[in-house]
Short mmCIF file of C-alpha atoms in Angstrom, two decimals:
data_model
loop_
_atom_site.label_atom_id
_atom_site.label_comp_id
_atom_site.label_asym_id
_atom_site.label_seq_id
_atom_site.Cartn_x
_atom_site.Cartn_y
_atom_site.Cartn_z
CA SER A 10 19.85 -63.01 22.23
CA ALA A 11 16.67 -63.90 20.37
CA LEU A 12 13.44 -61.95 20.14
CA VAL A 13 10.64 -64.14 21.49
CA PHE A 14 6.86 -63.85 21.33
CA GLU A 15 5.52 -63.99 24.88
CA THR A 16 1.89 -62.87 24.59
CA THR A 17 -0.14 -60.72 22.22
CA THR A 18 0.81 -57.75 24.39
CA LYS A 19 4.46 -58.53 25.07
CA LEU A 20 7.69 -59.53 23.38
CA ASN A 21 10.85 -60.63 25.19
CA LEU A 22 14.51 -60.37 24.30
CA ALA A 23 15.85 -63.60 25.78
CA SER A 24 19.03 -63.85 27.81
CA GLY A 25 22.29 -63.85 25.87
CA TYR A 26 24.11 -60.87 24.39
CA ILE A 27 23.70 -58.27 21.67
CA PRO A 28 26.05 -55.78 20.04
CA LEU A 29 25.27 -52.17 20.99
CA LYS A 30 26.93 -48.93 20.01
CA VAL A 31 27.18 -46.76 23.12
CA SER A 32 28.87 -43.35 23.10
CA GLY A 33 30.35 -44.10 19.70
CA VAL A 34 31.89 -47.44 20.72
CA TRP A 35 30.62 -50.93 19.85
CA THR A 36 30.17 -53.08 22.95
CA ARG A 37 28.96 -56.58 23.75
CA ARG A 38 25.94 -56.05 25.97
CA ASP A 39 25.06 -59.09 28.08
CA VAL A 40 21.36 -59.76 28.65
CA HIS A 41 20.96 -61.64 31.93
CA THR A 42 17.22 -61.11 32.39
CA ALA A 43 14.65 -61.07 29.61
CA ILE A 44 13.86 -57.57 28.39
CA GLU A 45 10.21 -56.82 27.74
CA LEU A 46 8.54 -54.75 25.05
CA LEU A 47 4.84 -54.02 25.39
CA SER A 48 2.67 -53.86 22.27
CA PRO A 49 1.63 -50.46 20.91
CA ALA A 50 -1.78 -49.54 22.32
CA VAL A 51 -3.27 -48.63 18.97
CA ASN A 52 -5.19 -50.33 16.19
CA SER A 53 -2.15 -50.19 13.98
CA ASN A 54 -2.08 -53.19 11.61
CA THR A 55 1.55 -52.24 11.11
CA LEU A 56 4.84 -54.06 10.74
CA TYR A 57 7.31 -52.87 13.36
CA TYR A 58 11.06 -53.36 13.46
CA ILE A 59 12.28 -54.04 16.98
CA TYR A 60 15.51 -52.38 18.08
CA ALA A 61 17.66 -52.64 21.20
CA ALA A 62 19.29 -49.52 22.59
CA ASP A 63 21.12 -48.26 25.66
CA SER A 64 19.37 -46.08 28.19
CA ALA A 65 21.65 -44.88 31.00
CA GLY A 66 23.40 -48.25 31.18
CA SER A 67 20.30 -50.40 30.79
CA THR A 68 19.16 -52.18 27.63
CA ILE A 69 15.73 -51.27 26.32
CA LEU A 70 13.60 -52.34 23.35
CA GLU A 71 11.80 -50.01 20.97
CA HIS A 72 9.42 -50.58 18.08
CA SER A 73 9.66 -48.43 14.97
CA THR A 74 8.47 -48.38 11.38
CA THR A 75 11.91 -47.08 10.34
CA GLY A 76 13.82 -49.69 8.37
CA HIS A 77 17.33 -50.98 8.92
CA VAL A 78 20.73 -50.82 7.24
CA ALA A 79 24.06 -52.57 7.68
CA ALA A 80 26.22 -51.24 10.49
CA VAL A 81 29.42 -49.76 9.12
CA GLY A 82 32.26 -52.29 9.38
CA ARG A 83 30.14 -54.82 11.31
CA ASN A 84 29.16 -57.99 9.45
CA GLY A 85 25.76 -59.38 10.34
CA ILE A 86 24.71 -56.39 12.43
CA ARG A 87 21.80 -54.28 11.25
CA VAL A 88 20.91 -50.94 12.77
CA MET A 89 18.11 -48.43 12.44
CA SER A 90 18.49 -46.34 9.32
CA GLY A 91 20.09 -43.07 10.43
CA ASP A 92 20.87 -44.22 13.99
CA GLU A 93 23.59 -46.79 14.70
CA THR A 94 22.86 -46.71 18.44
CA ARG A 95 19.79 -48.88 17.78
CA THR A 96 20.54 -52.50 16.90
CA LEU A 97 17.97 -54.57 15.01
CA VAL A 98 16.84 -57.61 17.02
CA GLY A 99 13.66 -58.59 15.19
CA VAL A 100 10.33 -57.70 13.70
CA ALA A 101 6.70 -58.00 14.75
CA PHE A 102 3.35 -57.31 13.12
CA ALA A 103 0.86 -55.54 15.37
CA GLY A 104 -2.77 -56.12 14.43
CA THR A 105 -6.06 -55.20 16.04
CA ALA A 106 -5.55 -52.94 19.07
CA GLY A 107 -1.82 -53.22 18.47
CA ALA A 108 -1.66 -56.89 19.48
CA PHE A 109 1.42 -58.79 18.37
CA ILE A 110 0.51 -61.71 16.11
CA SER A 111 2.10 -65.14 16.39
CA THR A 112 -0.46 -67.91 15.89
CA LEU A 113 -0.54 -71.28 14.16
CA ARG A 114 -1.77 -69.70 10.93
CA ARG A 115 -0.02 -66.33 11.26
CA GLN A 116 3.68 -66.40 12.18
CA LEU A 117 4.42 -62.69 12.14
CA VAL A 118 7.10 -62.32 14.83
CA ALA A 119 10.69 -63.09 13.83
CA SER A 120 14.09 -62.68 15.45
CA TRP A 121 17.13 -61.32 13.61
CA PHE A 122 19.63 -63.15 15.81
CA ASN A 123 19.40 -66.87 16.70
CA ARG A 124 16.60 -67.54 14.23
CA THR A 125 14.39 -70.59 14.55
CA ILE A 126 12.27 -72.24 11.87
CA LEU A 127 8.85 -70.59 11.66
CA VAL A 128 5.98 -72.96 10.87
CA ALA A 129 2.46 -71.88 9.90
CA SER A 130 -0.40 -74.31 9.27
CA GLY A 131 -4.08 -74.25 8.36
CA GLU A 132 -6.90 -76.50 7.20
CA PHE A 133 -10.39 -76.32 5.73
CA SER A 134 -13.15 -76.36 8.34
CA THR A 135 -15.74 -77.39 5.74
CA ASN A 136 -15.68 -78.63 2.16
CA ARG A 137 -14.57 -76.01 -0.37
CA ASP A 138 -15.36 -76.16 -4.07
CA THR A 139 -15.07 -74.27 -7.32
CA THR A 140 -16.36 -74.35 -10.89
CA SER A 141 -13.74 -71.88 -12.10
CA GLY A 142 -11.71 -72.90 -15.12
CA THR A 143 -8.76 -70.83 -13.90
CA PHE A 144 -6.97 -70.91 -10.59
CA VAL A 145 -8.75 -69.25 -7.66
CA GLU A 146 -8.19 -69.26 -3.92
CA LEU A 147 -10.61 -71.84 -2.56
CA ASN A 148 -11.02 -70.08 0.79
CA SER A 149 -8.82 -67.70 2.75
CA GLU A 150 -9.26 -69.63 6.02
CA ILE A 151 -6.43 -71.96 5.01
CA ARG A 152 -3.90 -69.21 4.36
CA ASN A 153 -0.50 -69.36 6.03
CA GLU A 154 0.93 -65.92 6.82
CA PHE A 155 4.58 -65.46 7.73
CA PHE A 156 7.52 -63.07 7.76
CA THR A 157 10.78 -63.65 5.91
CA TRP A 158 14.19 -62.05 6.01
CA PRO A 159 16.03 -61.66 2.69
CA GLY A 160 17.50 -64.91 1.38
CA GLN A 161 15.42 -67.24 3.52
CA ALA A 162 13.92 -70.37 1.96
CA VAL A 163 10.21 -71.13 2.17
CA LEU A 164 8.89 -74.71 2.05
CA ILE A 165 5.17 -75.16 1.32
CA ASN A 166 3.32 -78.48 1.68
CA SER A 167 -0.30 -79.31 1.02
CA ALA A 168 -2.34 -82.50 1.19
CA GLY A 169 -5.98 -83.47 0.99
CA SER A 170 -8.72 -85.36 -0.78
CA ILE A 171 -10.18 -83.91 -3.99
CA ALA A 172 -13.55 -84.90 -5.42
CA PRO A 173 -14.25 -83.81 -9.01
CA ALA A 174 -17.72 -84.16 -10.48
CA SER A 175 -18.44 -87.40 -12.34
CA PRO A 176 -17.08 -87.33 -14.95
CA GLY A 177 -14.79 -84.40 -14.32
CA SER A 178 -11.33 -83.15 -13.51
CA GLY A 179 -9.75 -80.74 -11.07
CA THR A 180 -6.32 -79.30 -10.39
CA THR A 181 -4.78 -78.13 -7.14
CA ALA A 182 -1.72 -75.92 -6.60
CA VAL A 183 -0.34 -73.35 -4.19
CA GLY A 184 -0.22 -69.60 -4.48
CA PHE A 185 2.55 -67.47 -3.01
CA ASP A 186 1.31 -63.93 -2.37
CA SER A 187 -1.35 -64.56 -5.01
CA THR A 188 -4.94 -65.83 -5.07
CA THR A 189 -4.95 -66.54 -8.83
CA VAL A 190 -1.40 -67.39 -9.93
CA SER A 191 0.02 -70.81 -9.07
CA GLU A 192 3.65 -71.34 -8.16
CA GLY A 193 5.52 -74.62 -8.23
CA PRO A 194 3.98 -77.99 -9.12
CA ALA A 195 0.28 -78.69 -9.61
CA VAL A 196 -1.64 -81.94 -9.14
CA HIS A 197 -4.36 -82.94 -11.63
CA VAL A 198 -7.13 -85.35 -10.61
CA ASP A 199 -9.59 -87.13 -12.95
CA ARG A 200 -12.82 -88.83 -11.98
CA VAL A 201 -13.93 -91.12 -14.77
CA ILE A 202 -16.57 -93.31 -13.10
CA ALA A 203 -19.37 -92.56 -10.65
CA GLY A 204 -18.00 -94.83 -7.92
CA ASP A 205 -14.55 -93.29 -8.06
CA ILE A 206 -15.45 -90.50 -5.63
CA TYR A 207 -12.25 -88.84 -4.49
CA HIS A 208 -8.48 -88.92 -4.72
CA SER A 209 -5.86 -87.88 -2.21
CA ALA A 210 -3.27 -85.47 -3.53
CA GLY A 211 -0.24 -83.83 -2.01
CA LEU A 212 2.49 -81.53 -3.20
CA SER A 213 5.61 -79.81 -1.94
CA TYR A 214 7.23 -76.64 -3.20
CA ALA A 215 10.45 -75.02 -2.07
CA LYS A 216 10.82 -71.33 -2.90
CA LEU A 217 14.55 -70.75 -2.74
CA ALA A 218 15.00 -67.54 -4.72
CA GLY A 219 13.29 -64.19 -4.88
CA VAL A 220 12.03 -64.22 -1.28
CA THR A 221 11.99 -60.62 -0.14
CA GLU A 222 11.91 -59.17 3.34
CA GLY A 223 8.38 -58.68 4.60
CA THR A 224 5.09 -60.42 5.28
CA HIS A 225 3.87 -63.04 2.83
CA PHE A 226 1.15 -65.65 2.52
CA ALA A 227 0.68 -69.07 0.96
CA THR A 228 -2.70 -70.51 0.05
CA ILE A 229 -4.34 -73.38 -1.83
CA LEU A 230 -5.58 -72.70 -5.35
CA GLY A 231 -7.91 -74.83 -7.39
CA LEU A 232 -9.60 -75.06 -10.75
CA SER A 233 -12.23 -77.32 -12.30
CA ILE A 234 -12.26 -78.36 -15.92
CA GLY A 235 -15.37 -78.19 -18.10
CA GLY A 236 -17.49 -76.05 -15.79
CA THR A 237 -18.20 -78.88 -13.37
CA THR A 238 -17.71 -78.68 -9.61
CA THR A 239 -14.55 -79.93 -7.91
CA THR A 240 -14.54 -80.19 -4.12
CA TRP A 241 -11.66 -80.14 -1.65
CA LEU A 242 -12.68 -82.13 1.44
CA SER A 243 -12.51 -81.05 5.06
CA ASN A 244 -13.61 -84.28 6.73
CA GLY A 245 -11.29 -87.03 7.81
CA GLY A 246 -13.69 -89.88 7.09
CA PRO A 247 -12.61 -93.39 6.08
CA GLY A 248 -10.21 -93.12 3.20
CA GLU A 249 -10.40 -89.32 3.18
CA VAL A 250 -7.67 -86.80 3.92
CA GLN A 251 -8.56 -83.38 5.35
CA THR A 252 -7.21 -80.58 3.16
CA VAL A 253 -4.29 -78.97 4.99
CA LEU A 254 -1.54 -76.47 4.18
CA SER A 255 1.70 -75.88 6.04
CA THR A 256 4.58 -73.49 5.43
CA SER A 257 8.00 -73.40 7.05
CA VAL A 258 10.49 -70.54 6.83
CA HIS A 259 14.16 -71.52 7.06
#
């Protein structure tokens, strides 16, 4: 069974089966009808682990801040730390008023079993610029937020048109959990004549190692050389590419 985001107030454990330890014995518990878990009715801004458990013969879901450990002698099964009767099925971040968060920019619900690729995406709603000579986050509106399990790979892609001052130069890169430190490749753009207004630049970066369990973010960083202004465009006019960022978790 997979943990599925249904609404901001409800998660579902889809039909299938899950391993449960009941009365000291591991069993295969079939899930014929989706099992619901309502969001916590608090302003929590908290990451919750979601566990399945037995309650008088029925399967229920619970949310808890208690982490998970490997079940003894059971490969691939994780259980609540200190309680093997609760099997890990996923994770969800509860934000304002306890609402579960799974949006285009913020993919913060993930299943432990039957995982699917999570994709987050954002774009600039207006032009963003900087005169900074070191990398800075151009604007947080483009951030991609996501959850990863240990060992997952993260693929980050960005594209857009960049307009340095004339004459001037700018550099674009991505930040992973940082608003000032770039990670992966960077693209440098020069503008040497007044009529040469903008250049389209794209980059891809695969983070394959060092990805820890938890919530993360990717963002676009930029710098401008020589104290001039470099602008990242938001419009999709003729010959222009709107600045976008997308992240996929595999």
